[in-house]
Coordinates of C-alpha atoms (C1' of nucleotides) in Angstrom, one line a residue:
Chain B
M1145 CA -16.5 -21.7 -18.3
S1146 CA -18.3 -19.0 -16.4
N1147 CA -21.9 -19.8 -16.3
L1148 CA -24.9 -17.4 -16.6
K1149 CA -27.2 -18.5 -13.9
G1150 CA -30.1 -16.1 -14.6
R1151 CA -31.2 -12.6 -14.0
G1152 CA -31.0 -10.9 -10.7
H1153 CA -34.0 -9.1 -9.0
C1154 CA -32.9 -6.5 -6.5
Q1155 CA -36.2 -6.7 -4.7
S1156 CA -35.8 -10.4 -3.8
C1157 CA -32.0 -10.4 -3.6
Q1158 CA -30.8 -12.2 -0.5
I1159 CA -27.7 -10.1 -0.1
R1160 CA -29.0 -6.8 -1.1
H1161 CA -28.5 -5.5 2.5
L1162 CA -24.7 -6.0 1.9
S1163 CA -24.7 -4.4 -1.6
I1164 CA -24.5 -0.9 -2.9
F1165 CA -28.3 -1.1 -3.2
A1166 CA -28.7 -1.6 0.6
Q1167 CA -30.0 1.9 1.3
L1168 CA -32.5 2.1 -1.5
P1169 CA -36.1 2.4 -0.3
M1170 CA -38.6 -0.2 -1.5
D1171 CA -40.4 2.2 -3.9
R1172 CA -37.1 2.8 -5.6
L1173 CA -36.5 -0.9 -6.0
I1174 CA -39.8 -1.3 -7.7
E1175 CA -39.1 1.6 -10.0
I1176 CA -35.8 0.0 -11.1
Q1177 CA -37.1 -3.5 -11.5
A1178 CA -36.4 -3.3 -15.2
F1179 CA -32.8 -3.5 -14.1
Q1180 CA -32.0 -7.1 -14.0
P1181 CA -28.3 -7.8 -13.9
S1182 CA -26.9 -11.2 -14.8
V1183 CA -26.1 -13.6 -12.1
V1184 CA -23.0 -15.5 -13.1
T1185 CA -21.0 -18.3 -11.4
Y1186 CA -17.3 -18.9 -11.8
S1187 CA -15.3 -21.9 -10.6
A1188 CA -12.0 -21.5 -8.8
D1189 CA -9.9 -22.1 -11.8
E1190 CA -11.5 -19.3 -13.8
T1191 CA -10.9 -15.6 -13.9
V1192 CA -13.6 -12.9 -13.7
Y1193 CA -11.4 -10.4 -15.5
Y1194 CA -7.8 -9.7 -16.3
Q1195 CA -5.7 -6.6 -15.5
G1196 CA -5.7 -4.5 -18.7
D1197 CA -9.2 -5.7 -19.9
A1198 CA -11.6 -3.0 -20.8
S1199 CA -13.8 -2.4 -17.7
L1200 CA -17.3 -2.6 -19.0
N1201 CA -18.9 -4.3 -16.0
A1202 CA -18.7 -4.0 -12.3
F1203 CA -19.5 -6.9 -10.1
T1204 CA -21.1 -7.6 -6.7
L1205 CA -19.9 -10.7 -5.0
R1206 CA -22.8 -12.8 -3.9
K1207 CA -21.2 -16.0 -2.8
G1208 CA -17.6 -17.1 -2.1
L1209 CA -14.4 -15.1 -1.9
V1210 CA -12.4 -13.4 -4.6
K1211 CA -8.8 -12.3 -4.7
L1212 CA -7.7 -9.2 -6.6
I1213 CA -4.1 -9.6 -7.8
K1214 CA -1.4 -7.7 -9.6
T1215 CA 1.5 -9.6 -11.2
L1216 CA 4.9 -8.4 -12.2
P1217 CA 6.3 -9.4 -15.6
N1218 CA 8.7 -11.7 -13.8
G1219 CA 5.8 -13.6 -12.2
R1220 CA 5.9 -12.3 -8.6
T1221 CA 2.3 -11.7 -7.5
Q1222 CA 0.7 -9.4 -5.0
I1223 CA -2.9 -9.9 -3.7
V1224 CA -4.2 -6.4 -3.3
R1225 CA -7.5 -7.3 -1.7
V1226 CA -9.7 -10.2 -0.7
L1227 CA -13.4 -9.6 -1.3
R1228 CA -16.3 -10.8 0.7
T1229 CA -20.0 -11.1 0.1
G1230 CA -21.6 -7.8 -1.0
D1231 CA -18.3 -6.2 -2.1
L1232 CA -18.4 -4.2 -5.3
F1233 CA -15.4 -4.6 -7.7
G1234 CA -14.3 -4.0 -11.2
F1235 CA -15.5 -0.4 -11.4
D1236 CA -12.3 1.1 -13.0
G1237 CA -14.4 2.0 -16.0
F1238 CA -16.1 4.7 -14.1
A1239 CA -12.8 6.5 -14.3
G1240 CA -12.4 5.7 -17.9
E1241 CA -9.7 3.1 -17.1
S1242 CA -9.3 -0.6 -17.8
Y1243 CA -9.0 -3.0 -15.0
N1244 CA -6.0 -2.4 -12.8
H1245 CA -5.8 -5.9 -11.4
T1246 CA -7.0 -9.5 -12.1
A1247 CA -10.0 -10.9 -10.2
I1248 CA -9.8 -14.6 -9.4
P1249 CA -12.2 -16.7 -7.3
L1250 CA -10.8 -18.4 -4.2
S1251 CA -13.6 -21.0 -4.6
E1252 CA -16.7 -21.4 -6.6
I1253 CA -18.4 -18.0 -6.6
E1254 CA -21.5 -16.3 -7.7
V1255 CA -21.5 -12.6 -8.8
C1256 CA -24.0 -10.1 -10.0
R1257 CA -22.7 -8.6 -13.2
L1258 CA -23.6 -4.9 -13.5
P1259 CA -23.0 -3.1 -16.8
L1260 CA -21.3 0.1 -16.0
Q1261 CA -23.5 2.0 -18.4
D1262 CA -26.7 0.9 -16.5
L1263 CA -25.0 1.5 -13.1
T1264 CA -24.1 5.0 -14.1
E1265 CA -27.7 5.7 -14.9
L1266 CA -29.0 4.2 -11.6
K1267 CA -26.3 6.1 -9.7
K1268 CA -27.3 9.4 -11.3
Q1269 CA -31.0 8.8 -10.5
N1270 CA -30.6 7.5 -6.9
A1271 CA -28.5 9.6 -4.6
E1272 CA -28.4 6.6 -2.1
I1273 CA -26.4 4.5 -4.5
E1274 CA -24.0 7.3 -5.2
N1275 CA -23.6 7.8 -1.5
T1276 CA -23.1 4.2 -0.6
M1277 CA -20.5 3.8 -3.4
M1278 CA -18.6 6.9 -2.2
K1279 CA -18.5 5.6 1.3
R1280 CA -17.1 2.3 0.1
W1281 CA -14.4 3.9 -2.0
I1282 CA -13.3 5.9 1.0
Q1283 CA -13.4 2.8 3.1
H1284 CA -11.3 0.9 0.5
L1285 CA -8.8 3.7 0.3
R1286 CA -8.5 3.5 4.1
E1287 CA -7.9 -0.2 4.0
A1288 CA -5.4 0.2 1.3
E1289 CA -3.5 2.7 3.4
D1290 CA -3.6 0.3 6.3
M1291 CA -2.2 -2.4 4.1
M1292 CA 0.6 -0.2 2.9
L1293 CA 1.6 0.3 6.6
E1294 CA 1.6 -3.5 7.0
L1295 CA 3.7 -4.1 4.0
G1296 CA 6.1 -1.2 4.4
A1297 CA 6.6 -1.0 8.1
K1298 CA 6.2 -4.4 9.6
K1299 CA 8.2 -7.6 9.8
A1300 CA 7.1 -11.0 8.6
A1301 CA 5.8 -12.2 12.0
E1302 CA 4.0 -9.0 12.7
R1303 CA 2.3 -9.0 9.3
L1304 CA 1.2 -12.5 9.6
A1305 CA 0.0 -12.1 13.2
S1306 CA -2.0 -9.0 12.5
F1307 CA -3.5 -10.5 9.4
L1308 CA -4.7 -13.5 11.3
I1309 CA -6.1 -11.4 14.1
R1310 CA -8.0 -9.2 11.6
W1311 CA -9.2 -12.2 9.7
C1312 CA -10.6 -13.8 12.9
E1313 CA -11.9 -10.7 14.7
N1314 CA -15.6 -10.8 15.6
N1315 CA -15.2 -14.5 16.1
N1316 CA -13.3 -14.7 19.3
G1317 CA -11.9 -18.0 19.9
G1318 CA -14.1 -19.9 17.4
W1319 CA -13.1 -21.7 14.2
V1320 CA -13.0 -19.4 11.2
P1321 CA -12.7 -20.6 7.6
L1322 CA -9.4 -19.5 6.0
P1323 CA -9.7 -20.6 2.4
L1324 CA -6.2 -19.3 1.4
S1325 CA -3.3 -21.5 0.7
R1326 CA 0.1 -20.7 2.3
A1327 CA 1.1 -19.4 -1.1
E1328 CA -1.8 -17.0 -1.2
V1329 CA -1.2 -15.7 2.4
G1330 CA 2.3 -15.1 1.2
E1331 CA 1.2 -13.2 -1.8
L1332 CA -1.0 -11.1 0.3
L1333 CA 1.6 -10.2 2.9
G1334 CA 4.7 -10.1 0.7
L1335 CA 6.2 -13.3 2.1
T1336 CA 7.2 -16.7 0.9
I1337 CA 5.3 -19.9 1.4
E1338 CA 8.1 -21.2 3.7
T1339 CA 8.1 -18.1 5.9
V1340 CA 4.3 -18.3 6.4
S1341 CA 4.5 -22.0 7.1
R1342 CA 7.3 -21.7 9.6
F1343 CA 5.5 -19.1 11.7
L1344 CA 2.2 -20.9 11.6
S1345 CA 3.9 -24.1 12.8
D1346 CA 5.7 -22.2 15.5
W1347 CA 2.5 -20.7 16.8
K1348 CA 0.7 -24.0 16.6
R1349 CA 3.4 -25.6 18.7
Q1350 CA 3.2 -22.7 21.2
G1351 CA -0.6 -23.2 21.5
F1352 CA -1.5 -19.8 20.1
L1353 CA -3.7 -21.3 17.3
N1354 CA -5.1 -24.4 15.8
E1355 CA -5.7 -25.3 12.2
Q1356 CA -7.8 -27.9 10.4
R1357 CA -8.9 -28.4 6.8
G1358 CA -8.9 -24.8 5.8
S1359 CA -10.1 -23.4 9.1
I1360 CA -8.3 -21.7 11.8
Q1361 CA -8.8 -21.0 15.5
L1362 CA -7.0 -18.3 17.4
E1363 CA -6.7 -20.0 20.8
N1364 CA -4.7 -17.3 22.5
V1365 CA -4.7 -13.9 20.8
D1366 CA -3.2 -12.1 23.7
G1367 CA -0.3 -14.6 23.9
L1368 CA 0.3 -14.3 20.1
R1369 CA 0.2 -10.5 20.3
K1370 CA 2.5 -10.5 23.3
A1371 CA 5.0 -12.9 21.6
V1372 CA 5.0 -11.2 18.2
C1373 CA 4.2 -7.5 18.8
A1374 CA 6.3 -7.1 21.8
N1375 CA 7.0 -3.4 21.4
G1376 CA 3.7 -2.2 20.1
S1377 CA 4.5 -3.1 16.5
C1378 CA 1.0 -4.4 15.7
Chain Z
M219 CA 1.1 28.3 13.5
S220 CA -1.1 27.7 10.5
N221 CA -2.1 31.0 9.1
L222 CA -5.4 32.1 7.6
K223 CA -4.5 33.9 4.4
G224 CA -8.0 34.9 3.3
R225 CA -11.0 33.6 1.5
G226 CA -10.8 31.7 -1.8
H227 CA -12.9 32.5 -4.8
C228 CA -13.4 29.6 -7.1
Q229 CA -13.9 31.9 -10.1
S230 CA -10.5 33.5 -9.9
C231 CA -8.7 30.5 -8.5
Q232 CA -5.4 29.9 -10.2
I233 CA -5.4 26.2 -9.7
R234 CA -9.0 25.5 -10.2
H235 CA -8.3 23.5 -13.4
L236 CA -6.5 21.0 -11.2
S237 CA -9.1 20.9 -8.5
I238 CA -12.3 19.0 -8.0
F239 CA -14.1 22.1 -9.4
A240 CA -12.3 21.8 -12.7
Q241 CA -15.3 20.6 -14.6
L242 CA -17.7 23.2 -13.3
P243 CA -19.1 25.5 -16.0
M244 CA -18.8 29.2 -15.4
D245 CA -22.4 29.8 -14.6
R246 CA -22.2 27.3 -11.9
L247 CA -19.2 29.0 -10.5
I248 CA -21.1 32.3 -10.3
E249 CA -24.0 30.6 -8.6
I250 CA -21.7 29.1 -5.9
Q251 CA -19.7 32.3 -5.3
A252 CA -21.1 32.5 -1.8
F253 CA -18.9 29.5 -1.1
Q254 CA -15.6 31.0 -0.1
P255 CA -13.4 28.5 1.6
S256 CA -10.5 29.6 3.7
V257 CA -7.1 29.7 2.2
V258 CA -4.6 28.6 4.8
T259 CA -0.8 28.3 4.9
Y260 CA 1.3 25.9 6.9
S261 CA 5.0 25.8 7.4
A262 CA 7.0 22.6 7.1
D263 CA 7.1 22.0 10.9
E264 CA 3.3 22.0 11.3
T265 CA 0.7 19.4 10.8
V266 CA -2.5 19.9 8.8
Y267 CA -4.3 17.1 10.8
Y268 CA -3.5 14.1 12.8
Q269 CA -4.6 10.5 12.4
G270 CA -7.7 10.1 14.6
D271 CA -8.8 13.7 14.5
A272 CA -12.4 14.2 13.6
S273 CA -12.6 14.8 9.9
L274 CA -14.6 18.1 9.5
N275 CA -12.7 19.6 6.6
A276 CA -11.3 18.4 3.4
F277 CA -8.4 20.2 1.8
T278 CA -7.2 21.1 -1.7
L279 CA -3.5 21.5 -2.0
R280 CA -2.7 24.8 -3.7
K281 CA 1.0 25.2 -3.3
G282 CA 3.8 22.8 -2.1
L283 CA 3.8 19.1 -1.4
V284 CA 2.2 17.2 1.5
K285 CA 2.9 13.7 2.8
L286 CA 0.2 11.5 4.3
I287 CA 1.7 9.2 6.9
K288 CA 0.7 6.4 9.2
T289 CA 2.7 5.6 12.3
L290 CA 3.0 2.4 14.4
P291 CA 2.9 2.7 18.2
N292 CA 6.6 1.8 18.1
G293 CA 7.4 4.8 15.9
R294 CA 8.0 3.1 12.5
T295 CA 6.3 5.3 9.9
Q296 CA 4.9 4.7 6.5
I297 CA 4.2 7.5 3.9
V298 CA 1.1 6.3 2.2
R299 CA 0.9 9.1 -0.4
V300 CA 2.6 12.3 -1.5
L301 CA 0.2 15.0 -2.7
R302 CA 0.6 17.5 -5.4
T303 CA -1.1 20.7 -6.4
G304 CA -4.8 20.3 -6.9
D305 CA -5.1 17.0 -4.9
L306 CA -8.0 16.7 -2.5
F307 CA -7.3 15.1 0.9
G308 CA -8.8 14.7 4.3
F309 CA -12.3 13.5 3.2
D310 CA -12.6 10.6 5.5
G311 CA -15.5 12.4 7.1
F312 CA -17.6 11.6 4.1
A313 CA -17.6 8.1 5.3
G314 CA -18.3 9.1 8.8
E315 CA -14.8 8.3 9.8
S316 CA -12.0 10.3 11.5
Y317 CA -8.7 10.9 9.6
N318 CA -6.9 7.7 8.8
H319 CA -3.5 9.2 8.5
T320 CA -1.5 12.3 9.4
A321 CA -1.0 15.1 6.9
I322 CA 2.3 16.9 7.0
P323 CA 3.7 19.5 4.6
L324 CA 7.0 18.8 2.9
S325 CA 7.6 22.5 2.7
E326 CA 5.7 25.6 3.2
I327 CA 2.2 24.9 1.7
E328 CA -1.0 26.7 0.9
V329 CA -4.3 24.8 1.1
C330 CA -7.9 25.6 0.5
R331 CA -9.9 24.4 3.5
L332 CA -13.3 23.0 2.5
P333 CA -15.8 22.3 5.3
L334 CA -17.2 18.9 4.6
Q335 CA -20.7 20.1 5.3
D336 CA -20.5 22.7 2.5
L337 CA -18.8 20.3 0.2
T338 CA -21.5 17.8 0.7
E339 CA -24.1 20.4 -0.4
L340 CA -22.1 21.5 -3.4
K341 CA -21.6 17.9 -4.4
K342 CA -25.2 17.2 -4.2
Q343 CA -26.1 20.1 -6.4
N344 CA -23.4 19.7 -9.0
A345 CA -23.0 16.4 -10.6
E346 CA -19.7 17.5 -12.1
I347 CA -18.1 17.7 -8.7
E348 CA -19.5 14.4 -7.6
N349 CA -18.2 12.9 -10.8
T350 CA -14.7 14.4 -10.6
M351 CA -14.4 13.2 -7.0
M352 CA -15.5 9.7 -7.9
K353 CA -12.9 9.5 -10.6
R354 CA -10.2 10.7 -8.2
W355 CA -11.1 8.1 -5.6
I356 CA -10.9 5.4 -8.2
Q357 CA -7.6 6.8 -9.4
H358 CA -6.2 6.8 -5.8
L359 CA -7.4 3.3 -5.2
R360 CA -5.5 2.3 -8.3
E361 CA -2.4 4.0 -7.2
A362 CA -2.7 2.4 -3.8
E363 CA -2.9 -1.0 -5.4
D364 CA 0.2 -0.2 -7.4
M365 CA 2.0 0.8 -4.3
M366 CA 1.0 -2.4 -2.6
L367 CA 2.6 -4.3 -5.5
E368 CA 5.8 -2.2 -5.0
L369 CA 5.9 -2.8 -1.3
G370 CA 4.9 -6.5 -1.4
A371 CA 6.6 -7.9 -4.4
K372 CA 9.7 -5.8 -5.2
K373 CA 13.2 -5.6 -3.7
A374 CA 14.8 -2.5 -2.4
A375 CA 16.6 -1.5 -5.6
E376 CA 13.6 -2.2 -7.7
R377 CA 11.3 -0.1 -5.5
L378 CA 13.7 2.8 -5.4
A379 CA 14.4 2.7 -9.2
S380 CA 10.7 2.6 -10.1
F381 CA 10.0 5.3 -7.6
L382 CA 12.6 7.6 -9.2
I383 CA 11.4 6.8 -12.7
R384 CA 7.8 7.5 -11.8
W385 CA 8.8 10.7 -10.0
C386 CA 10.8 12.0 -13.0
E387 CA 8.5 10.8 -15.8
N388 CA 7.3 13.5 -18.2
N389 CA 10.5 15.3 -17.7
N390 CA 12.9 13.2 -19.6
G391 CA 16.4 13.8 -18.8
G392 CA 15.8 17.2 -17.1
W393 CA 16.3 18.2 -13.5
V394 CA 13.3 17.5 -11.2
P395 CA 12.8 18.8 -7.7
L396 CA 12.8 16.0 -5.2
P397 CA 12.1 17.6 -1.8
L398 CA 12.2 14.4 0.1
S399 CA 15.0 13.5 2.5
R400 CA 16.6 10.1 2.4
A401 CA 14.5 9.2 5.5
E402 CA 11.3 10.2 3.8
V403 CA 12.1 8.2 0.7
G404 CA 12.8 5.3 3.0
E405 CA 9.5 5.8 4.8
L406 CA 7.7 5.8 1.5
L407 CA 9.3 2.6 0.2
G408 CA 9.7 0.7 3.4
L409 CA 13.5 1.0 3.5
T410 CA 16.1 2.5 5.8
I411 CA 18.0 5.7 5.2
E412 CA 21.2 3.7 4.6
T413 CA 19.7 1.5 2.0
V414 CA 18.4 4.4 0.0
S415 CA 21.6 6.3 0.3
R416 CA 23.7 3.3 -0.8
F417 CA 21.7 2.7 -4.0
L418 CA 21.6 6.4 -4.9
S419 CA 25.4 6.6 -4.4
D420 CA 25.9 3.5 -6.5
W421 CA 23.8 4.8 -9.3
K422 CA 25.4 8.2 -9.2
R423 CA 28.8 6.5 -9.6
Q424 CA 27.5 4.5 -12.5
G425 CA 26.3 7.6 -14.2
F426 CA 22.6 6.7 -14.1
L427 CA 21.6 9.9 -12.3
N428 CA 22.8 13.2 -10.8
E429 CA 21.7 15.0 -7.7
Q430 CA 22.0 18.6 -6.5
R431 CA 20.3 20.5 -3.7
G432 CA 17.1 18.7 -3.6
S433 CA 16.9 18.1 -7.3
I434 CA 17.5 15.0 -9.3
Q435 CA 18.3 14.2 -12.9
L436 CA 17.8 10.8 -14.5
E437 CA 20.7 10.7 -16.9
N438 CA 20.2 7.2 -18.2
V439 CA 16.9 5.7 -17.4
D440 CA 17.4 2.7 -19.7
G441 CA 20.7 1.9 -18.1
L442 CA 19.2 2.1 -14.7
R443 CA 16.3 -0.1 -15.7
K444 CA 18.5 -2.6 -17.3
A445 CA 20.8 -2.7 -14.3
V446 CA 18.1 -3.0 -11.7
C447 CA 15.1 -4.6 -13.3
A448 CA 17.0 -7.2 -15.2
N449 CA 14.3 -9.8 -15.3
G450 CA 11.3 -7.5 -15.9
S451 CA 10.8 -6.8 -12.2
C452 CA 9.9 -3.2 -12.6
Chain G
dC984 C1' -1.9 -48.4 -3.3
dG985 C1' 0.2 -44.8 -6.1
dT986 C1' 0.1 -40.1 -7.4
dC987 C1' 0.1 -35.4 -6.9
dA988 C1' -0.4 -30.8 -4.8
dG989 C1' 0.4 -28.5 -0.9
dA990 C1' 2.8 -28.1 3.5
dT991 C1' 6.7 -28.7 6.5
dT992 C1' 11.3 -28.6 7.9
dG993 C1' 16.3 -28.1 7.5
dA994 C1' 20.5 -26.0 5.7
dC995 C1' 22.4 -22.4 3.6
dT996 C1' 22.6 -17.6 1.7
dA997 C1' 21.5 -13.0 0.2
dG998 C1' 19.6 -8.9 1.2
dC999 C1' 18.7 -5.5 4.0
dA1000 C1' 18.8 -3.6 8.8
dT1001 C1' 21.5 -2.2 12.5
dC1002 C1' 25.3 0.0 14.6
dA1003 C1' 28.9 3.1 14.4
dA1004 C1' 32.1 6.6 12.6
dG1005 C1' 33.0 10.2 9.8
dG1006 C1' 31.8 13.8 6.1
dA1007 C1' 29.2 17.7 3.8
dC1008 C1' 26.7 21.6 4.2
dG1009 C1' 24.0 25.4 5.8
dG1010 C1' 22.9 28.4 9.6
dT1011 C1' 24.2 31.0 13.7
dG1012 C1' 26.7 33.8 16.6
dG1013 C1' 31.0 35.7 18.0
Chain J
dC253 C1' 34.5 36.4 8.1
dC254 C1' 35.2 32.3 10.4
dA255 C1' 34.4 28.8 13.9
dC256 C1' 31.0 26.1 15.7
dC257 C1' 27.0 23.4 15.7
dG258 C1' 23.3 20.5 14.1
dT259 C1' 21.2 18.0 10.6
dC260 C1' 21.4 15.1 6.9
dC261 C1' 24.1 12.1 4.2
dT262 C1' 27.7 8.6 3.3
dT263 C1' 30.3 4.6 4.0
dG264 C1' 31.9 0.5 6.4
dA265 C1' 31.5 -3.6 9.4
dT266 C1' 28.5 -6.8 11.3
dG267 C1' 24.3 -9.5 12.2
dC268 C1' 19.7 -11.0 11.7
dT269 C1' 15.7 -11.8 8.8
dA270 C1' 13.6 -13.9 5.5
dG271 C1' 14.5 -15.8 0.9
dT272 C1' 16.2 -19.9 -1.7
dC273 C1' 17.0 -24.6 -2.5
dA274 C1' 16.1 -29.2 -1.5
dA275 C1' 14.3 -33.2 0.9
dT276 C1' 10.5 -35.1 3.2
dC277 C1' 5.8 -35.4 4.8
dT278 C1' 0.7 -35.2 4.6
dG279 C1' -3.6 -35.9 3.0
dA280 C1' -6.9 -36.1 -0.8
dC281 C1' -8.3 -38.7 -4.6
dG282 C1' -8.3 -41.8 -8.3

DNA sequence: CGTCAGATTGACTAGCATCAAGGACGGTGG
DNA sequence: CCACCGTCCTTGATGCTAGTCAATCTGACG
């Protein structure tokens, strides 16, 4: 089961600089110290919330990765986003809606559970929070648009290549953890396990990348790009 | 060329109830009457803004429809959203970003051009505006997630059928204008003109729908659903 | 060492794209 | 008013991409 680890204190929070409270000045933090959201852990086989549940809490991811998925009645699944440390999720309640997707950890995670009611208050009283949240929504919308382009206009190899390149950017040539199974990469990109596996194998053979125990290394990004995105397709 | 039609007055605006100013009480409207955004018209062969342009204005659509598109260097295009009366678009500047997509009218349109600087002021001083915008962003994000599911997890026929059903909902059995070419429907759903045309022809022959000069009528939604979404796929 | 989940690989197939030819329709100019 | 043109749409033939099915492999773990 999910496990209440304790109460969070914004002032001492290690990841506050990544959260929606990043821009709050210290005196504000002191003022809101009564606000002590729950810090909760989930293991990889649990679910933070299900699509359709009433959205009473938002969450800030503190440790680990989370996938947000949508599932068709027939079982086909789409990962709509992968969250990283500091990301806010589960805020559909702000629009009076229930959760639009299911949130599942990709590993053991730790989140800060923020009751929407409290968050609404804080947001009202602190323009910085409001502002940071707005910027994030716009940013997410942009990423969603980018993803629609990936899914709608690119072929399998192009999608996979640009996903890997994005995943590994800012890390040029080094090893990057990729804690997604082949199935999950497939669900993210609208491909099957086999297709993902085949391309990765190909590219390993051609020396574009290496892989080891859930980590990946892009050895030759330009080569990969040239091989896959010949005509400027990614 | 785009054509400046005059100045907008929120108090007398016919479509204000659909806009981000819908929730503003009358006394607020009177206070902000100095705010008179430009009302501008564009014809179908113009562009409101291009992906990459600096985002200095947001827009509210007053008349007509607009498509937001993203294009790959090789020319493949994805429509990421189709806008309707009252929709706000072009607000990337709020996040300090340039436009992430290109906005093109689907017909002659009329928009209200809102300088982001002014809008920021208004938003700061009127919580209702802030709130309405927040709800819309969340709603758009939800729609984007839904679209990712469509593009990533459904087959051609399923995508097209659920698009048509969504387009025609709240209009059961009646004629609904569909001012999108086959090519545009394809760009929206990640399909080719031919695939769209083939399915539509099939469904017309089977009596599921009728079409006439840019309007469509879903004659037998249940039949269509049963034929296409056999296993609960849409 | 056996078991099991995930990954790989191959063979085959379905689904959709591509290429190509013709049709419908509205607009223009004689 | 009609012939011509261009644009969009339809339909058919063909081929490639990625999905499906199935067998085998790998590595982690008891």
